[in-house]
Tab-separated table of C-alpha atoms in Angstrom:
chain	number	residue	atom	x	y	z
A	1	MET	CA	20.950	18.020	18.067
A	2	CYS	CA	24.759	16.796	17.670
A	3	TYR	CA	23.836	14.051	15.473
A	4	ARG	CA	26.037	11.175	16.393
A	5	PHE	CA	23.507	8.142	16.195
A	6	THR	CA	25.838	5.243	16.424
A	7	VAL	CA	24.439	5.026	20.006
A	8	LEU	CA	20.985	4.344	18.699
A	9	VAL	CA	21.453	0.644	17.936
A	10	ASP	CA	21.507	-1.169	21.413
A	11	HIS	CA	22.958	-4.391	21.719
A	12	GLU	CA	21.820	-5.435	25.356
A	13	VAL	CA	19.231	-7.801	24.397
A	14	ASN	CA	18.663	-11.117	25.616
A	15	VAL	CA	15.807	-12.676	23.733
A	16	SER	CA	15.508	-15.890	21.511
A	17	GLY	CA	13.617	-17.201	18.644
A	18	SER	CA	11.456	-14.937	16.267
A	19	SER	CA	10.922	-12.400	19.044
A	20	LEU	CA	14.893	-11.671	18.697
A	21	SER	CA	14.525	-11.074	14.878
A	22	SER	CA	11.379	-8.931	15.219
A	23	ARG	CA	12.678	-6.856	18.153
A	24	ALA	CA	16.065	-6.373	16.450
A	25	GLY	CA	14.470	-5.432	13.209
A	26	ASN	CA	12.109	-2.696	14.984
A	27	ARG	CA	15.410	-1.426	16.720
A	28	LEU	CA	17.558	-1.332	13.515
A	29	VAL	CA	14.821	0.366	11.427
A	30	PRO	CA	14.941	3.947	12.944
A	31	ALA	CA	18.906	3.441	13.355
A	32	ALA	CA	19.136	2.695	9.572
A	33	GLY	CA	17.078	5.403	8.760
A	34	LEU	CA	19.176	7.752	10.433
A	35	MET	CA	22.229	6.594	8.873
A	36	VAL	CA	20.579	6.977	5.435
A	37	ALA	CA	18.979	10.312	6.219
A	38	THR	CA	22.447	11.841	7.378
A	39	ALA	CA	24.043	10.486	4.090
A	40	LEU	CA	21.076	12.309	2.246
A	41	LEU	CA	21.569	15.467	4.450
A	42	VAL	CA	25.333	15.485	3.446
A	43	LEU	CA	24.722	15.200	-0.456
A	44	ALA	CA	21.799	17.575	-0.255
A	45	GLN	CA	23.944	19.926	1.607
A	46	LEU	CA	26.849	19.642	-1.169
A	47	TRP	CA	24.223	20.191	-3.649
A	48	ALA	CA	22.952	23.337	-1.978
A	49	SER	CA	26.235	24.819	-1.546
A	50	ALA	CA	26.831	24.370	-5.283
A	51	HIS	CA	23.930	26.158	-6.390
A	52	ASP	CA	24.446	29.069	-3.546
A	53	THR	CA	21.058	28.093	-1.607
A	54	LEU	CA	20.424	27.276	2.088
A	55	GLY	CA	21.046	23.541	2.418
A	56	PRO	CA	19.801	21.083	5.414
A	57	LEU	CA	22.838	21.242	7.336
A	58	HIS	CA	23.117	24.951	7.243
A	59	SER	CA	19.495	25.010	8.299
A	60	LEU	CA	20.254	22.594	11.073
A	61	LEU	CA	23.001	25.150	12.055
A	62	ASP	CA	20.526	27.886	12.106
A	63	ASP	CA	18.213	25.749	14.560
A	64	TYR	CA	21.213	26.082	17.088
A	65	LEU	CA	21.879	29.715	16.407
A	66	ALA	CA	18.390	31.000	17.162
A	67	ASN	CA	17.361	31.386	13.459
A	68	PRO	CA	15.098	28.308	12.948
A	69	GLN	CA	13.230	27.979	9.673
A	70	SER	CA	10.431	26.274	11.416
A	71	ALA	CA	9.552	26.185	15.152
A	72	PHE	CA	6.751	23.718	14.735
A	73	VAL	CA	9.117	21.067	13.216
A	74	SER	CA	11.483	21.440	16.129
A	75	TRP	CA	8.907	21.309	18.698
A	76	ALA	CA	7.263	18.202	17.039
A	77	GLY	CA	10.412	16.404	16.799
A	78	LEU	CA	10.919	17.111	20.487
A	79	GLY	CA	7.476	15.953	21.131
A	80	LEU	CA	7.836	12.791	19.403
A	81	ALA	CA	11.053	12.065	21.143
A	82	CYS	CA	9.164	12.551	24.504
A	83	ILE	CA	6.706	10.004	24.117
A	84	GLY	CA	9.288	7.202	24.732
A	85	VAL	CA	11.083	8.772	27.857
A	86	PRO	CA	9.726	8.417	31.261
A	87	ALA	CA	7.293	11.108	32.563
A	88	ARG	CA	10.128	13.041	34.549
A	89	ALA	CA	12.172	13.191	31.809
A	90	ARG	CA	9.442	14.171	29.383
A	91	VAL	CA	8.282	17.325	31.789
A	92	VAL	CA	11.970	18.398	32.218
A	93	SER	CA	12.628	18.246	28.497
A	94	LEU	CA	9.582	19.956	27.765
A	95	THR	CA	9.839	22.685	30.516
A	96	ALA	CA	13.540	23.309	29.338
A	97	ALA	CA	12.572	23.629	25.836
A	98	ALA	CA	10.102	26.392	26.406
A	99	VAL	CA	12.197	28.320	28.978
A	100	LEU	CA	15.068	28.291	26.542
A	101	ASP	CA	12.712	29.512	23.765
A	102	LEU	CA	11.561	32.368	26.156
A	103	LEU	CA	15.080	33.445	27.018
A	104	VAL	CA	16.146	33.581	23.384
A	105	LEU	CA	13.208	35.404	22.504
A	106	ALA	CA	13.638	37.986	25.263
A	107	LEU	CA	17.320	38.221	24.310
A	108	GLN	CA	16.372	38.832	20.742
A	109	ALA	CA	13.770	41.268	21.681
A	110	ALA	CA	16.029	43.453	23.872
A	111	CYS	CA	18.918	43.564	21.509
A	112	GLY	CA	16.593	44.547	18.645
A	113	TRP	CA	17.533	41.259	16.553
A	114	HIS	CA	14.921	39.311	14.349
A	115	VAL	CA	12.757	37.290	16.901
A	116	SER	CA	12.078	33.578	16.545
A	117	ILE	CA	11.434	30.648	18.508
A	118	GLY	CA	12.347	27.007	17.963
A	119	THR	CA	15.941	26.971	19.191
A	120	GLY	CA	14.730	25.764	22.791
A	121	PRO	CA	13.397	22.409	21.351
A	122	THR	CA	16.453	21.926	19.423
A	123	LEU	CA	18.921	22.056	22.209
A	124	ALA	CA	16.340	20.025	24.648
A	125	LEU	CA	16.541	17.609	21.909
A	126	THR	CA	20.227	17.571	21.964
A	127	ALA	CA	20.456	17.303	25.611
A	128	LEU	CA	17.838	14.661	25.656
A	129	THR	CA	19.737	12.356	23.080
A	130	VAL	CA	22.916	12.736	25.556
A	131	THR	CA	20.827	11.703	28.606
A	132	ALA	CA	18.951	8.811	27.187
A	133	ALA	CA	22.382	7.035	25.687
A	134	ARG	CA	23.423	6.827	29.222
A	135	TRP	CA	20.504	4.720	30.369
A	136	GLN	CA	20.390	1.248	30.392
A	137	GLY	CA	18.078	-1.828	29.328
A	138	SER	CA	14.524	-1.327	27.927
A	139	GLN	CA	14.395	2.107	29.029
A	140	ARG	CA	17.592	3.133	26.896
A	141	ARG	CA	16.272	1.320	23.668
A	142	THR	CA	12.584	2.759	23.918
A	143	ALA	CA	14.021	6.321	24.331
A	144	LEU	CA	16.463	6.182	21.594
A	145	HIS	CA	13.947	4.749	19.429
A	146	ALA	CA	11.566	7.497	19.919
A	147	ILE	CA	14.388	10.154	19.946
A	148	ALA	CA	15.335	8.496	16.228
A	149	PHE	CA	11.811	9.141	14.945
A	150	GLY	CA	11.570	12.805	16.126
A	151	VAL	CA	15.118	13.458	14.818
A	152	LEU	CA	14.146	11.740	11.538
A	153	LEU	CA	11.174	14.229	11.343
A	154	ILE	CA	13.676	17.022	11.636
A	155	MET	CA	15.834	15.715	9.068
A	156	ALA	CA	13.060	14.986	6.506
A	157	SER	CA	11.934	18.507	6.876
A	158	LYS	CA	15.159	19.901	6.092
A	159	LEU	CA	15.632	17.560	3.089
A	160	ALA	CA	12.120	18.429	1.742
A	161	ASP	CA	12.907	22.283	1.659
A	162	THR	CA	16.127	21.057	-0.450
A	163	TRP	CA	14.124	19.115	-2.587
A	164	LEU	CA	11.834	22.174	-3.388
A	165	MET	CA	14.913	24.179	-4.540
A	166	VAL	CA	15.871	21.041	-6.852
A	167	SER	CA	12.662	21.465	-8.342
A	168	ILE	CA	13.203	24.782	-9.248
A	169	VAL	CA	16.560	24.272	-10.487
A	170	ASN	CA	15.739	21.278	-12.681
A	171	GLY	CA	12.597	22.627	-13.877
A	172	PRO	CA	12.659	25.912	-15.657
A	173	GLN	CA	9.676	24.907	-17.559
A	174	VAL	CA	6.521	23.776	-16.235
A	175	LEU	CA	3.783	21.283	-17.316
A	176	ASP	CA	0.884	22.921	-16.018
A	177	GLN	CA	-0.616	23.035	-19.464
A	178	TYR	CA	-0.809	19.229	-19.876
A	179	VAL	CA	-2.160	18.765	-16.246
A	180	GLN	CA	-4.669	21.225	-16.867
A	181	LEU	CA	-6.024	19.739	-20.166
A	182	ALA	CA	-6.062	15.958	-18.426
A	183	ASP	CA	-7.908	17.490	-15.463
A	184	ARG	CA	-10.842	17.975	-17.703
A	185	ALA	CA	-11.320	14.396	-17.481
A	186	LEU	CA	-12.187	15.026	-13.913
A	187	GLY	CA	-14.358	18.214	-14.350
A	188	GLU	CA	-11.786	20.701	-13.487
A	189	PRO	CA	-12.136	20.370	-10.034
A	190	ALA	CA	-9.674	23.310	-8.841
A	191	TRP	CA	-11.710	25.537	-10.806
A	192	VAL	CA	-14.979	24.513	-9.484
A	193	VAL	CA	-14.038	24.517	-5.563
A	194	GLY	CA	-12.175	27.624	-6.140
A	195	ARG	CA	-15.279	29.375	-7.396
A	196	VAL	CA	-17.396	27.799	-4.336
A	197	LEU	CA	-14.830	28.981	-1.768
A	198	GLU	CA	-14.845	32.292	-3.473
A	199	ALA	CA	-18.819	32.409	-3.239
A	200	LEU	CA	-18.730	31.299	0.494
A	201	GLY	CA	-16.898	34.146	1.784
A	202	PRO	CA	-13.760	33.968	4.401
A	203	ILE	CA	-15.010	31.709	7.138
A	204	PRO	CA	-14.730	28.340	5.230
A	205	SER	CA	-11.383	29.616	3.404
A	206	ASN	CA	-10.025	30.519	6.787
A	207	VAL	CA	-10.822	27.086	8.383
A	208	LEU	CA	-9.585	25.043	5.116
A	209	HIS	CA	-6.296	27.412	5.708
A	210	VAL	CA	-5.873	26.076	9.198
A	211	VAL	CA	-6.427	22.327	8.148
A	212	TYR	CA	-4.169	22.601	5.293
A	213	ILE	CA	-1.281	24.362	7.128
A	214	GLN	CA	-1.742	22.270	10.355
A	215	LEU	CA	-1.335	19.074	8.611
A	216	PRO	CA	1.558	17.878	10.633
A	217	VAL	CA	-0.318	18.510	13.803
A	218	ALA	CA	-2.799	15.985	12.946
A	219	ALA	CA	-0.122	13.500	12.227
A	220	VAL	CA	1.611	14.272	15.547
A	221	VAL	CA	-1.669	13.696	17.481
A	222	ILE	CA	-2.190	10.223	15.621
A	223	ALA	CA	1.241	9.139	16.122
A	224	ALA	CA	1.175	10.065	19.669
A	225	TRP	CA	-2.125	7.850	20.037
A	226	GLN	CA	-0.157	4.962	18.157
A	227	LEU	CA	2.817	5.273	20.535
A	228	ARG	CA	1.218	5.857	23.813
A	229	HIS	CA	2.134	2.801	25.385
A	230	VAL	CA	5.684	2.423	24.321
A	231	THR	CA	7.321	3.063	27.669
A	232	THR	CA	5.496	0.133	29.161
A	233	GLY	CA	4.921	-2.323	26.246
A	234	PRO	CA	6.541	-3.001	22.812
A	235	TRP	CA	6.682	-0.897	19.908
A	236	PRO	CA	4.122	-1.054	17.356
A	237	ARG	CA	5.105	-2.916	14.166
A	238	HIS	CA	4.148	-0.141	11.744
A	239	ASN	CA	2.982	3.231	12.521
A	240	LEU	CA	2.108	6.696	10.767
A	241	LEU	CA	5.666	8.194	11.316
A	242	ARG	CA	7.294	5.436	8.838
A	243	THR	CA	4.594	6.168	6.369
A	244	PHE	CA	4.992	9.856	6.641
A	245	LEU	CA	8.908	9.730	6.290
A	246	VAL	CA	9.040	7.359	3.251
A	247	LEU	CA	6.559	9.267	1.291
A	248	GLY	CA	8.811	12.502	2.117
A	249	VAL	CA	11.581	10.834	0.470
A	250	ILE	CA	9.954	9.057	-2.314
A	251	GLY	CA	7.139	11.709	-3.266
A	252	PRO	CA	9.509	14.786	-4.283
A	253	LEU	CA	11.157	12.909	-6.920
A	254	GLY	CA	8.030	13.592	-8.914
A	255	TYR	CA	8.549	17.151	-8.503
A	256	VAL	CA	11.902	16.879	-10.515
A	257	LEU	CA	10.331	14.347	-13.024
A	258	PHE	CA	7.069	16.263	-13.406
A	259	PRO	CA	7.465	19.886	-12.802
A	260	VAL	CA	3.947	21.650	-12.051
A	261	VAL	CA	3.506	24.622	-9.883
A	262	GLY	CA	-0.311	24.616	-9.686
A	263	PRO	CA	-3.402	26.458	-11.180
A	264	VAL	CA	-3.058	29.556	-8.737
A	265	PHE	CA	0.414	30.087	-9.835
A	266	ALA	CA	0.122	28.989	-13.780
A	267	TYR	CA	-3.295	30.718	-14.311
A	268	GLY	CA	-3.969	32.689	-11.133
A	269	PRO	CA	-3.091	35.840	-9.308
A	270	LEU	CA	0.294	34.281	-7.849
A	271	GLY	CA	2.023	33.889	-11.345
A	272	HIS	CA	4.351	36.814	-10.998
A	273	GLY	CA	3.158	37.844	-14.404
A	274	LEU	CA	3.828	34.524	-16.032
A	275	GLN	CA	0.351	33.286	-15.668
A	276	VAL	CA	-1.684	32.265	-18.755
A	277	GLY	CA	-5.237	32.491	-17.442
A	278	ASP	CA	-7.417	33.874	-14.583
A	279	TRP	CA	-8.011	31.174	-12.274
A	280	PRO	CA	-10.746	30.406	-10.881
A	281	ASP	CA	-12.955	32.710	-12.836
A	282	VAL	CA	-11.913	31.925	-16.286
A	283	LEU	CA	-11.715	28.206	-17.808
A	284	PRO	CA	-8.620	28.026	-19.904
A	285	ALA	CA	-9.232	27.379	-23.824
A	286	LEU	CA	-8.854	24.195	-25.046
A	287	THR	CA	-5.514	24.697	-26.826
A	288	ALA	CA	-2.193	22.646	-27.838
A	289	PRO	CA	-0.316	22.213	-24.524
A	290	ARG	CA	3.329	23.243	-23.936
A	291	PRO	CA	5.966	23.527	-21.520
A	292	MET	CA	5.738	27.149	-20.312
A	293	PRO	CA	8.779	29.048	-18.663
A	294	PHE	CA	8.248	29.815	-14.867
A	295	ASP	CA	10.034	32.033	-12.365
A	296	THR	CA	12.801	30.873	-9.968
A	297	VAL	CA	11.272	31.168	-6.791
A	298	THR	CA	8.215	29.037	-7.120
A	299	ALA	CA	8.326	25.398	-6.136
A	300	ARG	CA	7.265	22.888	-8.674
A	301	ASN	CA	5.823	20.659	-5.897
A	302	CYS	CA	2.291	19.397	-7.303
A	303	MET	CA	2.946	16.350	-8.687
A	304	PRO	CA	2.060	14.317	-6.896
A	305	SER	CA	0.089	16.187	-4.161
A	306	MET	CA	2.156	15.198	-1.062
A	307	HIS	CA	-0.627	16.780	1.129
A	308	THR	CA	-3.022	14.533	-0.487
A	309	ALA	CA	-0.706	11.371	0.220
A	310	TRP	CA	0.022	12.269	3.672
A	311	ALA	CA	-3.774	13.040	4.534
A	312	THR	CA	-4.681	9.922	2.964
A	313	ALA	CA	-2.085	8.201	5.466
A	314	LEU	CA	-3.861	10.022	8.134
A	315	PHE	CA	-7.100	8.616	7.459
A	316	ILE	CA	-5.843	5.002	6.902
A	317	HIS	CA	-4.028	4.971	10.385
A	318	SER	CA	-6.816	6.737	12.072
A	319	ARG	CA	-9.222	3.846	11.211
A	320	ILE	CA	-8.548	1.498	14.091
A	321	GLY	CA	-8.498	4.218	16.646
A	322	PRO	CA	-11.461	5.361	18.665
A	323	ARG	CA	-14.385	7.221	17.322
A	324	TRP	CA	-12.941	10.788	17.859
A	325	LEU	CA	-9.927	9.774	16.100
A	326	ARG	CA	-11.493	8.328	13.067
A	327	TRP	CA	-13.874	11.316	12.717
A	328	ALA	CA	-10.674	13.469	12.963
A	329	GLY	CA	-8.927	11.411	10.205
A	330	THR	CA	-11.999	11.722	8.168
A	331	PHE	CA	-12.134	15.487	8.420
A	332	TRP	CA	-8.626	16.331	7.957
A	333	LEU	CA	-8.672	14.136	4.709
A	334	ILE	CA	-11.638	16.005	3.125
A	335	GLY	CA	-10.560	19.357	4.381
A	336	THR	CA	-7.267	18.712	2.702
A	337	LEU	CA	-8.688	17.755	-0.473
A	338	LEU	CA	-10.927	20.807	-0.369
A	339	ALA	CA	-8.195	23.146	0.550
A	340	THR	CA	-5.695	21.755	-2.103
A	341	LEU	CA	-8.335	22.403	-4.827
A	342	GLY	CA	-9.988	25.769	-3.365
A	343	PHE	CA	-6.682	27.596	-3.026
A	344	GLY	CA	-5.576	26.521	-6.292
A	345	TYR	CA	-2.353	24.800	-5.049
A	346	HIS	CA	-3.259	21.614	-7.028
A	347	TYR	CA	-5.037	20.180	-9.967
A	348	GLY	CA	-7.677	17.021	-9.465
A	349	ALA	CA	-5.059	14.933	-11.109
A	350	ASP	CA	-2.318	15.801	-8.506
A	351	LEU	CA	-4.802	14.496	-5.842
A	352	VAL	CA	-5.382	11.022	-7.735
A	353	ALA	CA	-1.676	10.461	-7.885
A	354	GLY	CA	-0.885	11.414	-4.378
A	355	ALA	CA	-3.815	8.990	-3.232
A	356	VAL	CA	-2.205	6.186	-5.199
A	357	LEU	CA	1.204	6.819	-4.104
A	358	CYS	CA	0.017	6.788	-0.362
A	359	MET	CA	-1.579	3.418	-0.746
A	360	THR	CA	1.223	1.918	-2.678
A	361	VAL	CA	3.910	3.084	0.121
A	362	GLU	CA	1.543	1.913	2.878
A	363	SER	CA	1.099	-1.474	1.374
A	364	ALA	CA	5.173	-1.750	1.100
A	365	LEU	CA	5.415	-0.883	4.747
A	366	ARG	CA	2.105	-2.362	6.482
A	367	GLU	CA	2.241	-5.581	8.759
A	368	PRO	CA	6.105	-6.291	7.871
A	369	GLU	CA	5.162	-9.973	9.677
A	370	ARG	CA	3.386	-10.769	6.531
A	371	GLY	CA	6.855	-10.742	4.515
A	372	TRP	CA	7.012	-10.073	0.834
A	373	SER	CA	4.922	-12.653	-0.676
A	374	TRP	CA	2.499	-12.032	-3.574
A	375	ILE	CA	-0.115	-10.781	-1.339
A	376	ARG	CA	2.245	-7.660	-0.688
A	377	VAL	CA	3.580	-7.552	-3.914
A	378	ARG	CA	0.339	-7.389	-5.728
A	379	PRO	CA	-1.155	-4.118	-4.207
A	380	VAL	CA	2.588	-2.735	-4.505
A	381	ALA	CA	3.222	-3.677	-8.085
A	382	LEU	CA	-0.571	-2.443	-9.060
A	383	GLY	CA	0.118	0.808	-7.133
A	384	ALA	CA	3.362	1.449	-8.721
A	385	ALA	CA	2.042	0.504	-12.383
A	386	VAL	CA	-1.076	2.853	-11.869
A	387	PHE	CA	1.062	5.834	-10.713
A	388	ALA	CA	3.516	5.690	-13.643
A	389	GLY	CA	0.484	5.053	-15.792
A	390	LEU	CA	-1.097	8.427	-14.470
A	391	LEU	CA	2.114	10.556	-15.041
A	392	LEU	CA	2.615	9.176	-18.341
A	393	SER	CA	-1.083	9.776	-19.642
A	394	TYR	CA	-1.083	13.317	-18.005
A	395	ARG	CA	2.027	14.281	-19.893
A	396	PHE	CA	1.505	12.460	-23.353
A	397	LEU	CA	-2.324	11.714	-23.510
A	398	ALA	CA	-3.246	15.336	-22.177
A	399	VAL	CA	-5.111	16.365	-25.452
A	400	THR	CA	-6.846	12.975	-25.858
A	401	MET	CA	-8.181	13.037	-22.367
A	402	ALA	CA	-9.521	16.611	-22.870
A	403	ASP	CA	-11.206	15.668	-26.181
A	404	TYR	CA	-12.947	12.450	-24.614
A	405	PRO	CA	-13.234	13.524	-20.846
A	406	ILE	CA	-15.913	11.086	-19.943
A	407	PRO	CA	-14.048	7.712	-20.758
A	408	ALA	CA	-10.758	9.266	-19.766
A	409	GLY	CA	-12.477	10.265	-16.335
A	410	ILE	CA	-13.824	6.775	-15.997
A	411	ALA	CA	-10.046	5.206	-16.680
A	412	VAL	CA	-8.496	7.596	-14.149
A	413	LEU	CA	-11.033	7.126	-11.466
A	414	GLY	CA	-11.504	3.481	-12.111
A	415	ALA	CA	-7.751	3.113	-11.769
A	416	LEU	CA	-7.857	4.807	-8.214
A	417	ALA	CA	-10.722	2.592	-7.412
A	418	ALA	CA	-8.785	-0.680	-8.283
A	419	VAL	CA	-5.946	0.203	-6.181
A	420	TRP	CA	-8.272	1.224	-3.196
A	421	VAL	CA	-10.153	-2.110	-3.724
A	422	VAL	CA	-6.706	-4.201	-3.646
A	423	PHE	CA	-5.505	-2.103	-0.893
A	424	TYR	CA	-8.622	-2.656	1.108
A	425	ALA	CA	-8.788	-6.242	0.482
A	426	THR	CA	-5.212	-6.596	1.424
A	427	TRP	CA	-5.104	-4.838	4.771
A	428	PHE	CA	-8.809	-4.014	6.286
A	429	ALA	CA	-11.241	-6.405	4.901
A	430	ALA	CA	-13.498	-8.241	7.253
A	431	PRO	CA	-11.781	-11.535	8.379
A	432	HIS	CA	-12.956	-14.920	6.663
A	433	GLY	CA	-15.159	-12.876	3.968
A	434	ARG	CA	-14.746	-13.524	0.391
A	435	LEU	CA	-12.673	-10.361	-0.130
A	436	ALA	CA	-10.586	-10.993	2.942
A	437	ARG	CA	-9.462	-14.547	1.693
A	438	TRP	CA	-8.742	-13.128	-1.822
A	439	GLY	CA	-6.610	-10.199	-0.120
A	440	GLY	CA	-4.834	-12.942	1.883
A	441	ARG	CA	-6.530	-12.108	5.208
A	442	THR	CA	-7.307	-15.543	6.393
A	443	MET	CA	-4.749	-16.319	8.997
A	444	PRO	CA	-5.387	-14.920	12.660
A	445	GLU	CA	-2.041	-13.630	12.832
A	446	THR	CA	-2.355	-11.136	9.908
A	447	ILE	CA	-5.528	-9.605	11.221
A	448	GLY	CA	-3.956	-8.086	14.323
A	449	LEU	CA	-5.190	-4.397	15.010
A	450	ALA	CA	-2.044	-4.001	17.001
A	451	VAL	CA	0.138	-3.391	14.045
A	452	ASP	CA	-0.670	0.371	14.158
């Protein structure tokens, strides 16, 4: 992917009035996102080079040199790009990517090298970008719009990997003892679900493992459904990809501000000798918390739970789809929550923070035609305040929350419920009802299901 993306802003537009502003804004979003992402990639690579780690640009180069970090991300990026191109170009691109992957794999095997896949879709996406840039009119605009989202997905993945390294370097000590104490207000769900999974045997664990690992697959399915008509009609004003990408940029800031590794590491068998407990069999004693030193290989990527945030986004965006999509969104949300807790990757407190973060970001992005009136500011401000309050409480009121678990649990879950009620009233309440009027959903144009 030779990332020269000035071509992604198309000036061949001949519309007027409000539609001009709307369509121009829709086209500029991915272009602006690409420019910001490119700047972040450069800064992240400079940081990685200074700390002698693999940076995003180095990782991108490896994608071209038959050593990709993630074959799925490369294929997902190409798949999203192909949504916006004609059927013939789609078939040619996907076929070429598969053939290239097989050729690279055969060459690696014949030479006794390390085998990998993922270079094919990277090369195919590069060729598709160059080809689409030569098209004209709406076909060019639609193709480049889709390609921009595909490239942004790949860029975001590279940046996420660097964020994990930043969390390790900037968080030599982790705050798991504080979160574990605060989690007593929620009934220690990581210990409870972990024991249940152990008792149920391997089959439920294997199913949940697939759900947890394949969350991006579910996201691509929902995004493909939302964008299925872009080659014959207008682009949706909002879609899952926008929420996913923004969450991926904002969420990891919590890793740096609040470094936490999770119960399976801090208290369990993956602690590399630094664990201070026996998760999930033995609940830690109620003692004064303190920051604890940890290794230099485990990412501090628990607070907030981004898997929960992304699964919540899947659930939200599947609500207006057909029945099978709604059931799939529900299944993936429940399965992800159980997996994050049952495998010891997160505390319950992380999940609450992740859900609040998702609804806050979604409120900032959803139905852009409604502008930034008090109707939008209210859920965004409430979500941001609750998110900050949760993190501060986990850090400075952990002992109090453990001493008084029932009122503390009611306060935490009540704050989550308040964010959900405001979110639902603003974006999903049935038209003309009391809740809808309070949420500002009284005008017909603010209730269009086509926003997704």
